mmCIF file of C-alpha atoms in Angstrom:
data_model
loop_
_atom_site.group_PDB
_atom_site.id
_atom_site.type_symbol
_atom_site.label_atom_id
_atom_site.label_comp_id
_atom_site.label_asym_id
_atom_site.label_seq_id
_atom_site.Cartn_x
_atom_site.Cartn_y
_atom_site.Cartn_z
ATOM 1 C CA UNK F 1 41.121 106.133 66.436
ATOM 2 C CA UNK F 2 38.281 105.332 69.038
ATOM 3 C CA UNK F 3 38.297 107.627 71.872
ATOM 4 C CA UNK F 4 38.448 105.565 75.615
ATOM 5 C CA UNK F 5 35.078 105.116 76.950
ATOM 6 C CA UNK F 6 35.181 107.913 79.756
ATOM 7 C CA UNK F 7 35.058 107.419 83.543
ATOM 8 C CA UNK F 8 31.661 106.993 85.285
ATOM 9 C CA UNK F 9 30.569 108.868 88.159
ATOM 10 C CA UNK F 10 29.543 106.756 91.455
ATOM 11 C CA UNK F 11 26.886 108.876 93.493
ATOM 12 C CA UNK F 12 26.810 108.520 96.894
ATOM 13 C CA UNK F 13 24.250 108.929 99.020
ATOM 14 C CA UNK F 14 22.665 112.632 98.847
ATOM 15 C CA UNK F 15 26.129 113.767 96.434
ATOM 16 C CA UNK F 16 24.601 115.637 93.382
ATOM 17 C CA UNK F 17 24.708 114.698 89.912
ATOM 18 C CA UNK F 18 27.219 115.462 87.357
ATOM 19 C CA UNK F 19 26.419 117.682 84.697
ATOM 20 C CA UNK F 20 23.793 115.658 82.309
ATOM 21 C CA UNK F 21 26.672 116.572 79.251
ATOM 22 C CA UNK F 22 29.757 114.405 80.523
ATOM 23 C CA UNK F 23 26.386 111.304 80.204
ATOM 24 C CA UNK F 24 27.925 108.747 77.959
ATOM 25 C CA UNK F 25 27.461 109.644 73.912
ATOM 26 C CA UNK F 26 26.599 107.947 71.059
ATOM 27 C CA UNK F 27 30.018 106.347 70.268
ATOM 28 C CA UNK F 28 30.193 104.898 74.178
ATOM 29 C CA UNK F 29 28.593 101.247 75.578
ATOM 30 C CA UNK F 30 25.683 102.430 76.658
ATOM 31 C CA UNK F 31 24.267 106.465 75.215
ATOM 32 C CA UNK F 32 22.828 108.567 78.049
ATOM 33 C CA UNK F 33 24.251 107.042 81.064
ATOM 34 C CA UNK F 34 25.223 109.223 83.347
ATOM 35 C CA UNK F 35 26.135 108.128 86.767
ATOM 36 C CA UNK F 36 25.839 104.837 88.904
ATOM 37 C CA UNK F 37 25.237 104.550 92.946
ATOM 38 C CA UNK F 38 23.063 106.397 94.947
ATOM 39 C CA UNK F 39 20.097 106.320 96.339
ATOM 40 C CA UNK F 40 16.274 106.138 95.529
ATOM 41 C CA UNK F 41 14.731 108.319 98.145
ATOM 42 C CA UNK F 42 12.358 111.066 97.357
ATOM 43 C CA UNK F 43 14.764 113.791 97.230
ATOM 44 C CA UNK F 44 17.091 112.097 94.965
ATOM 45 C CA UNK F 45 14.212 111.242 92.470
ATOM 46 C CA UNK F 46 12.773 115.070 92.829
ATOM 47 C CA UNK F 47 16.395 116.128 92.105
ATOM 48 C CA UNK F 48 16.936 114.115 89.134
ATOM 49 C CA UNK F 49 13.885 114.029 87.080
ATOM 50 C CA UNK F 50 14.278 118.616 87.674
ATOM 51 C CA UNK F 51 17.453 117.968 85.792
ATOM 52 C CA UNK F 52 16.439 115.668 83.089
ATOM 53 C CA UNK F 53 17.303 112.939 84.840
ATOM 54 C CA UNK F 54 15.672 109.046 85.502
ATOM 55 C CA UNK F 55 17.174 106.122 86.705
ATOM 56 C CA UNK F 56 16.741 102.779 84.665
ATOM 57 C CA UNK F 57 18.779 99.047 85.662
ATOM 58 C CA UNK F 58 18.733 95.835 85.886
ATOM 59 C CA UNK F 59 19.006 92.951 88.392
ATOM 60 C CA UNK F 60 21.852 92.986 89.720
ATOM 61 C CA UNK F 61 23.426 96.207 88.629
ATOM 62 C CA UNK F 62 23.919 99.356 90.659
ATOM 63 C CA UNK F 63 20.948 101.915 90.033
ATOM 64 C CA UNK F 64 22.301 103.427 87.055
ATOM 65 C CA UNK F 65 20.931 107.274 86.344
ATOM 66 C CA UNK F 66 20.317 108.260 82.601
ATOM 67 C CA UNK F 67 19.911 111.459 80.559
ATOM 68 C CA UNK F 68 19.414 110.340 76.971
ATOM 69 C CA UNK F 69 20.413 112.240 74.086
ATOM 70 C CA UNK F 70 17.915 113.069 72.122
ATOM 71 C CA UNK F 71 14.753 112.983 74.119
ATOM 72 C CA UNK F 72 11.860 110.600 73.466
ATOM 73 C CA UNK F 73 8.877 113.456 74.144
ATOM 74 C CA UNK F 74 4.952 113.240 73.470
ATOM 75 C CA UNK F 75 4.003 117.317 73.007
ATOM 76 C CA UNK F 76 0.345 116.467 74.422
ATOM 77 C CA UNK F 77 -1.065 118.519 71.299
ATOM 78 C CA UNK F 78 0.044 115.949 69.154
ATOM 79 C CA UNK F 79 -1.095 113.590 70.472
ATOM 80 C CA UNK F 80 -2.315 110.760 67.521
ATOM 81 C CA UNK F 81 -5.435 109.345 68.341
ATOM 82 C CA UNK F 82 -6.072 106.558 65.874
ATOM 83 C CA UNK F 83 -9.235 106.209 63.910
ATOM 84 C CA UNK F 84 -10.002 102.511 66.069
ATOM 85 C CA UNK F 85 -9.086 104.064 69.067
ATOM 86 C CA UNK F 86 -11.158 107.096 69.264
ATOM 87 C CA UNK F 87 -14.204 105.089 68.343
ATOM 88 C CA UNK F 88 -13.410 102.778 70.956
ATOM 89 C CA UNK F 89 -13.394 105.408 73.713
ATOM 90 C CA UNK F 90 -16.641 106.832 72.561
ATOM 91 C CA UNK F 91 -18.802 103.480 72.054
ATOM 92 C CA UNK F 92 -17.446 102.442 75.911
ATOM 93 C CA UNK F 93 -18.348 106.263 76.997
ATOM 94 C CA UNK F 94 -21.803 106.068 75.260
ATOM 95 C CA UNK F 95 -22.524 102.983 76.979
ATOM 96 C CA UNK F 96 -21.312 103.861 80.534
ATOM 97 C CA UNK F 97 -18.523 101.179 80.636
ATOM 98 C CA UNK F 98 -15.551 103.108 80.803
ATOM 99 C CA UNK F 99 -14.232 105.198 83.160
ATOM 100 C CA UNK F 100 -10.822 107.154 83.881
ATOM 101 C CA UNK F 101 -9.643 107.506 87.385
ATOM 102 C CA UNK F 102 -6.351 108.951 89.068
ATOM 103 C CA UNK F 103 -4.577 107.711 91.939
ATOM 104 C CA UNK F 104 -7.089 105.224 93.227
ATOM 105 C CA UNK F 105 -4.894 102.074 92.937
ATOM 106 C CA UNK F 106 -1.798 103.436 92.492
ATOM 107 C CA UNK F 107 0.401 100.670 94.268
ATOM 108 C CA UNK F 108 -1.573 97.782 91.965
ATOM 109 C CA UNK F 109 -1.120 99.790 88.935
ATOM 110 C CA UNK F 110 3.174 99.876 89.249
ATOM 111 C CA UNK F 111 3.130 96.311 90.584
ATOM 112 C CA UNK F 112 1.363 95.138 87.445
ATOM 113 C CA UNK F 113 3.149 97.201 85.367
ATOM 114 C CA UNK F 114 6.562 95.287 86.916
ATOM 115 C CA UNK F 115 4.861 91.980 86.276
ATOM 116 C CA UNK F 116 3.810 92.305 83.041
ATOM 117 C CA UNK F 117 5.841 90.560 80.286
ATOM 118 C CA UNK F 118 7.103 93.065 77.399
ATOM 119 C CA UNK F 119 8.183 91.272 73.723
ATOM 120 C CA UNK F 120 12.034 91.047 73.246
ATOM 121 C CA UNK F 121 12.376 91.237 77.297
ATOM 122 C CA UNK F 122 13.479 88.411 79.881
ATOM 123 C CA UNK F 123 12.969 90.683 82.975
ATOM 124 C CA UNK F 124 11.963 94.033 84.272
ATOM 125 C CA UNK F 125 13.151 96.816 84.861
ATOM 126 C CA UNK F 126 10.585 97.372 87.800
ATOM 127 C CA UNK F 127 12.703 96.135 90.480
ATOM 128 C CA UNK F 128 11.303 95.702 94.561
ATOM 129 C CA UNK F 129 13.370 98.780 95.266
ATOM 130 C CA UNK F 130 12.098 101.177 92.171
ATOM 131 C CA UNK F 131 8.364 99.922 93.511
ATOM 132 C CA UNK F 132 8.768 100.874 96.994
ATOM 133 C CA UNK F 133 10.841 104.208 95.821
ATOM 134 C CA UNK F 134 7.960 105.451 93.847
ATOM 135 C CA UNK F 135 5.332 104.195 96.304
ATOM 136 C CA UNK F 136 6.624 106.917 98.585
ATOM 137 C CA UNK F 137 6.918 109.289 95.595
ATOM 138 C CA UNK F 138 3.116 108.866 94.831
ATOM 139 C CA UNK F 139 2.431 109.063 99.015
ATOM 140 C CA UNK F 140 4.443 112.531 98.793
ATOM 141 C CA UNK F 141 2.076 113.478 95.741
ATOM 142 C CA UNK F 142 5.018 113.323 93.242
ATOM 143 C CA UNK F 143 3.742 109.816 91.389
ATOM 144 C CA UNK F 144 0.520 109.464 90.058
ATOM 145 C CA UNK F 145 -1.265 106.551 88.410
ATOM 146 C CA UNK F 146 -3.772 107.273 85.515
ATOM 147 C CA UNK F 147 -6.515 103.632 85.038
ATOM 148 C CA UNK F 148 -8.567 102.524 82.380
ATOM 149 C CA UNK F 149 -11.669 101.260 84.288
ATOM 150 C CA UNK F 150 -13.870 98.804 82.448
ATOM 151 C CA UNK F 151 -16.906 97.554 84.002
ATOM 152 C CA UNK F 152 -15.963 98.277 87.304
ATOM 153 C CA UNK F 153 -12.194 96.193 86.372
ATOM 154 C CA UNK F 154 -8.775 97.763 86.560
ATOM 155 C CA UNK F 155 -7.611 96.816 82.860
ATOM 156 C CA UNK F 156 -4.831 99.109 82.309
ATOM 157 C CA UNK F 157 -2.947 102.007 83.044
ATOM 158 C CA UNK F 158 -0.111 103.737 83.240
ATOM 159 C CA UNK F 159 2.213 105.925 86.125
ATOM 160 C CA UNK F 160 4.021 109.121 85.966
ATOM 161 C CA UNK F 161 5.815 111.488 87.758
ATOM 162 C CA UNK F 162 4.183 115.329 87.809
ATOM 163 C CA UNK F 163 6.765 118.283 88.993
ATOM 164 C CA UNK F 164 5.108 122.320 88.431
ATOM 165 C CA UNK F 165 3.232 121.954 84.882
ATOM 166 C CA UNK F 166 6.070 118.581 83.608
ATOM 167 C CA UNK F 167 4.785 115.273 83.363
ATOM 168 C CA UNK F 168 7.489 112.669 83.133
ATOM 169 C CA UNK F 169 5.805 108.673 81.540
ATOM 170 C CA UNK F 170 7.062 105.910 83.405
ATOM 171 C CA UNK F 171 5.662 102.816 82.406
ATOM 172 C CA UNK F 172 2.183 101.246 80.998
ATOM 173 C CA UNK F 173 0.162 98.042 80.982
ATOM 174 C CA UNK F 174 -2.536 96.867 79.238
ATOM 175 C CA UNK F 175 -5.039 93.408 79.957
ATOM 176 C CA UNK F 176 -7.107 94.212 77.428
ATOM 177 C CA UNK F 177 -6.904 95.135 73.986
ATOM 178 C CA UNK F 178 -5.418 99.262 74.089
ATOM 179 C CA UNK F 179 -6.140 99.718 77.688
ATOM 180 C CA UNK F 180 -2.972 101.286 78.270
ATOM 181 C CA UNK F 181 -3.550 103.493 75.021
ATOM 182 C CA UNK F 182 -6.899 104.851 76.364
ATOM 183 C CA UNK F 183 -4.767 105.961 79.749
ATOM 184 C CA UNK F 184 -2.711 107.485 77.602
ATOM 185 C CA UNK F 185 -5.150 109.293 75.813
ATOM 186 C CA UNK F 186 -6.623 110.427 79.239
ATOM 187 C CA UNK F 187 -3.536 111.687 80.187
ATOM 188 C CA UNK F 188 -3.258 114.005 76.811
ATOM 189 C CA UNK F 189 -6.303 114.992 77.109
ATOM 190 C CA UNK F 190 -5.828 115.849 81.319
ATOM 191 C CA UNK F 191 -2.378 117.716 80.008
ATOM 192 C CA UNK F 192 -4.167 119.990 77.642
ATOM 193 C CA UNK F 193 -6.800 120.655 80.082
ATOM 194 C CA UNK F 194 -4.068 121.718 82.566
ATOM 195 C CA UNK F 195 -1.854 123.480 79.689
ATOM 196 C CA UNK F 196 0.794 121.176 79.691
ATOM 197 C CA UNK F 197 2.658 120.885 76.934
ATOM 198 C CA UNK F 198 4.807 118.098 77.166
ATOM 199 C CA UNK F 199 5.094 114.583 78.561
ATOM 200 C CA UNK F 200 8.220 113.230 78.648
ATOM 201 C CA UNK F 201 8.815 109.685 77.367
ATOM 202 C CA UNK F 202 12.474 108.868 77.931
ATOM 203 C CA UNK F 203 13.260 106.042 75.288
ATOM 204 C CA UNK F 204 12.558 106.184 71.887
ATOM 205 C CA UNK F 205 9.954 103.472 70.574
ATOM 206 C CA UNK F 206 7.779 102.395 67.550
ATOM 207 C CA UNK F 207 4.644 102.203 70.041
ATOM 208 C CA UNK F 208 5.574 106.020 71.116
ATOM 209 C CA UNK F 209 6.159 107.241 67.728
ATOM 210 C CA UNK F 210 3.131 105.628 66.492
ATOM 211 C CA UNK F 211 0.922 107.680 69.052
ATOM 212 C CA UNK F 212 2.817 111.043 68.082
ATOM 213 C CA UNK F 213 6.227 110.861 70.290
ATOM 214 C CA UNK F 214 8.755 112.657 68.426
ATOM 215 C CA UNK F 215 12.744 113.155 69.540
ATOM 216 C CA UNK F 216 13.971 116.258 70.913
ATOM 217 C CA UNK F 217 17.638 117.535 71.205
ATOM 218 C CA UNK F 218 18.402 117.206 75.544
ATOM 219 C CA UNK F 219 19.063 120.908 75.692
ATOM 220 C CA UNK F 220 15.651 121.940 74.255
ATOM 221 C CA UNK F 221 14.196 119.399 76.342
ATOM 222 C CA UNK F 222 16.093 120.636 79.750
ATOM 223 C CA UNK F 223 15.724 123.979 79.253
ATOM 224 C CA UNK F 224 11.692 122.986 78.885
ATOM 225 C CA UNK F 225 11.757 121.072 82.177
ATOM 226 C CA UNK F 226 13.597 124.044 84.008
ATOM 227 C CA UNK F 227 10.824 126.277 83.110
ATOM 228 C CA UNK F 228 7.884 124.179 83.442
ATOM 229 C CA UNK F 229 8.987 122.196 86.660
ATOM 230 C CA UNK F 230 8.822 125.784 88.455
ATOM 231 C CA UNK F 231 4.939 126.534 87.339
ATOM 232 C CA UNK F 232 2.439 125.411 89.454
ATOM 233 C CA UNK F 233 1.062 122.040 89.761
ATOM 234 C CA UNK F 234 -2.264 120.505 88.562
ATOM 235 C CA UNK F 235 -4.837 118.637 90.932
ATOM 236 C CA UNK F 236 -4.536 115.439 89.785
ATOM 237 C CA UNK F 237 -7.995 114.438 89.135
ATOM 238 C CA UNK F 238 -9.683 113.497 85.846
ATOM 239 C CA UNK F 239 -13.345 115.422 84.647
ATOM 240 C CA UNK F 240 -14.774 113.665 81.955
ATOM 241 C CA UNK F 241 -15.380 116.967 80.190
ATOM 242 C CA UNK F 242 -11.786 116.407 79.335
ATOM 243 C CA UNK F 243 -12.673 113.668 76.717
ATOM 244 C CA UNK F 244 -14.289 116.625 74.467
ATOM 245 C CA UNK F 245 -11.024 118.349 73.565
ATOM 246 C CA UNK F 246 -9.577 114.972 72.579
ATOM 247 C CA UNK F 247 -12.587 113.516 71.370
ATOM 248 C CA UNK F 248 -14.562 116.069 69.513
ATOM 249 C CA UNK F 249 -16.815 118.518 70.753
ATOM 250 C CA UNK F 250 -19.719 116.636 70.823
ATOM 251 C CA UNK F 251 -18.158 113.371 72.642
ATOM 252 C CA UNK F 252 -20.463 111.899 75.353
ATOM 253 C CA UNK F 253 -19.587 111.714 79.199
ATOM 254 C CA UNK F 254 -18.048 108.976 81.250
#
């Protein structure tokens, strides 16, 4: 017989979480949902992504607070930089037309990241209040965008949130053909540079997988983030020397 789908917690404002192992399992509605309520404020983010934990709803829904079981993860060694893609990268870098910057817009790069249409979505996820939330994460130098400059455009990107020597991926968007892939790469390559081992990626997808994103169990992956999150952080700004490790030693400079 099916087991009653248990109670959820309601947060309020500035309660702490529940233990990320009463989150909803794999026979429930909805797997790795943990709580509902709260609030989006900086502590409450700081607090939940050191546990494992993110928030991810809807219009129209409470903000509902996730840890998912297993864990989407990119280990930033494994990163899988396709054949195309690497001569892409190099043939903009040889000619001078690409170039990786941190934190310079990030406030355009989440705003077009919640405007940009996904396949099999109506909506976004994105909503006024996550914007403004992680506007004043990124002001208290908690969320940081990474953007694929191409001739002097903003063409895509991606935003994350950095705690000690953890990177947590938010979201990515692309106006031009792998745009958001080449942030990515910049990223991997910025993670190894700064020995960090792991970016976490939240929900499993073909895209992720296809780049190297592999599942981890959630206690591996928390007991990863307890450790890392208390190491010191990086200074968030990209060298282009850090093309070579990804690249090959012999890659040419932005």
């Amino acid at each position: 017989m099916r087991q009653p789908t248990p109670a959820l917690a309601w947060l309020e404002p500035g309660q702490a979480f529940p233990p990320v192992e009463t989150a909803w399992g794999p026979q429930d509605p909805a797997p790795g949902l943990l709580a509902a309520g709260g609030v989006l404020d900086v502590a409450t983010l700081v607090s939940a992504y050191s546990q494992g934990i993110f928030p991810w709803y809807s219009a129209g829904q409470p903000i509902l607070w996730w840890s998912t079981d297993p864990r989407m993860v990119l280990r930033t060694d494994a990163f899988r930089l396709h054949r195309s893609l690497r001569k892409s990268i190099q043939s903009l870098l040889r000619a001078g037309r690409l170039e990786v910057r941190f934190d310079h817009d990030f406030e355009q790069v989440i705003h077009t990241c919640s405007h940009m249409p996904r396949a099999g979505q109506s909506g976004t996820w994105i909503l006024p209040a996550m914007v403004h939330a992680y506007i004043r994460l990124h002001q208290a130098g908690v969320a940081h965008s990474v953007e694929t400059w191409i001739d002097g455009e903003l063409v895509g990107g991606l935003y994350a949130i950095n705690l000690g020597a953890m990177v947590f991926g938010e979201s990515m968007f692309s106006r031009q053909s792998n745009a958001s892939k080449m942030a990515l790469a910049a990223l991997a390559a910025f993670c190894r540079a700064q020995q960090i081992p792991l970016i976490d990626c939240q929900q499993d997808t073909p895209h992720l997988a296809s780049l190297g994103g592999q599942l981890m169990p959630r206690q591996t992956f928390l007991q990863h983030v307890q450790k890392t999150t208390q190491l010191a952080t990086p200074n968030w700004k990209f060298e282009p020397i850090y093309w070579q490790n990804l690249l090959g030693e012999h890659s040419p400079p932005a």
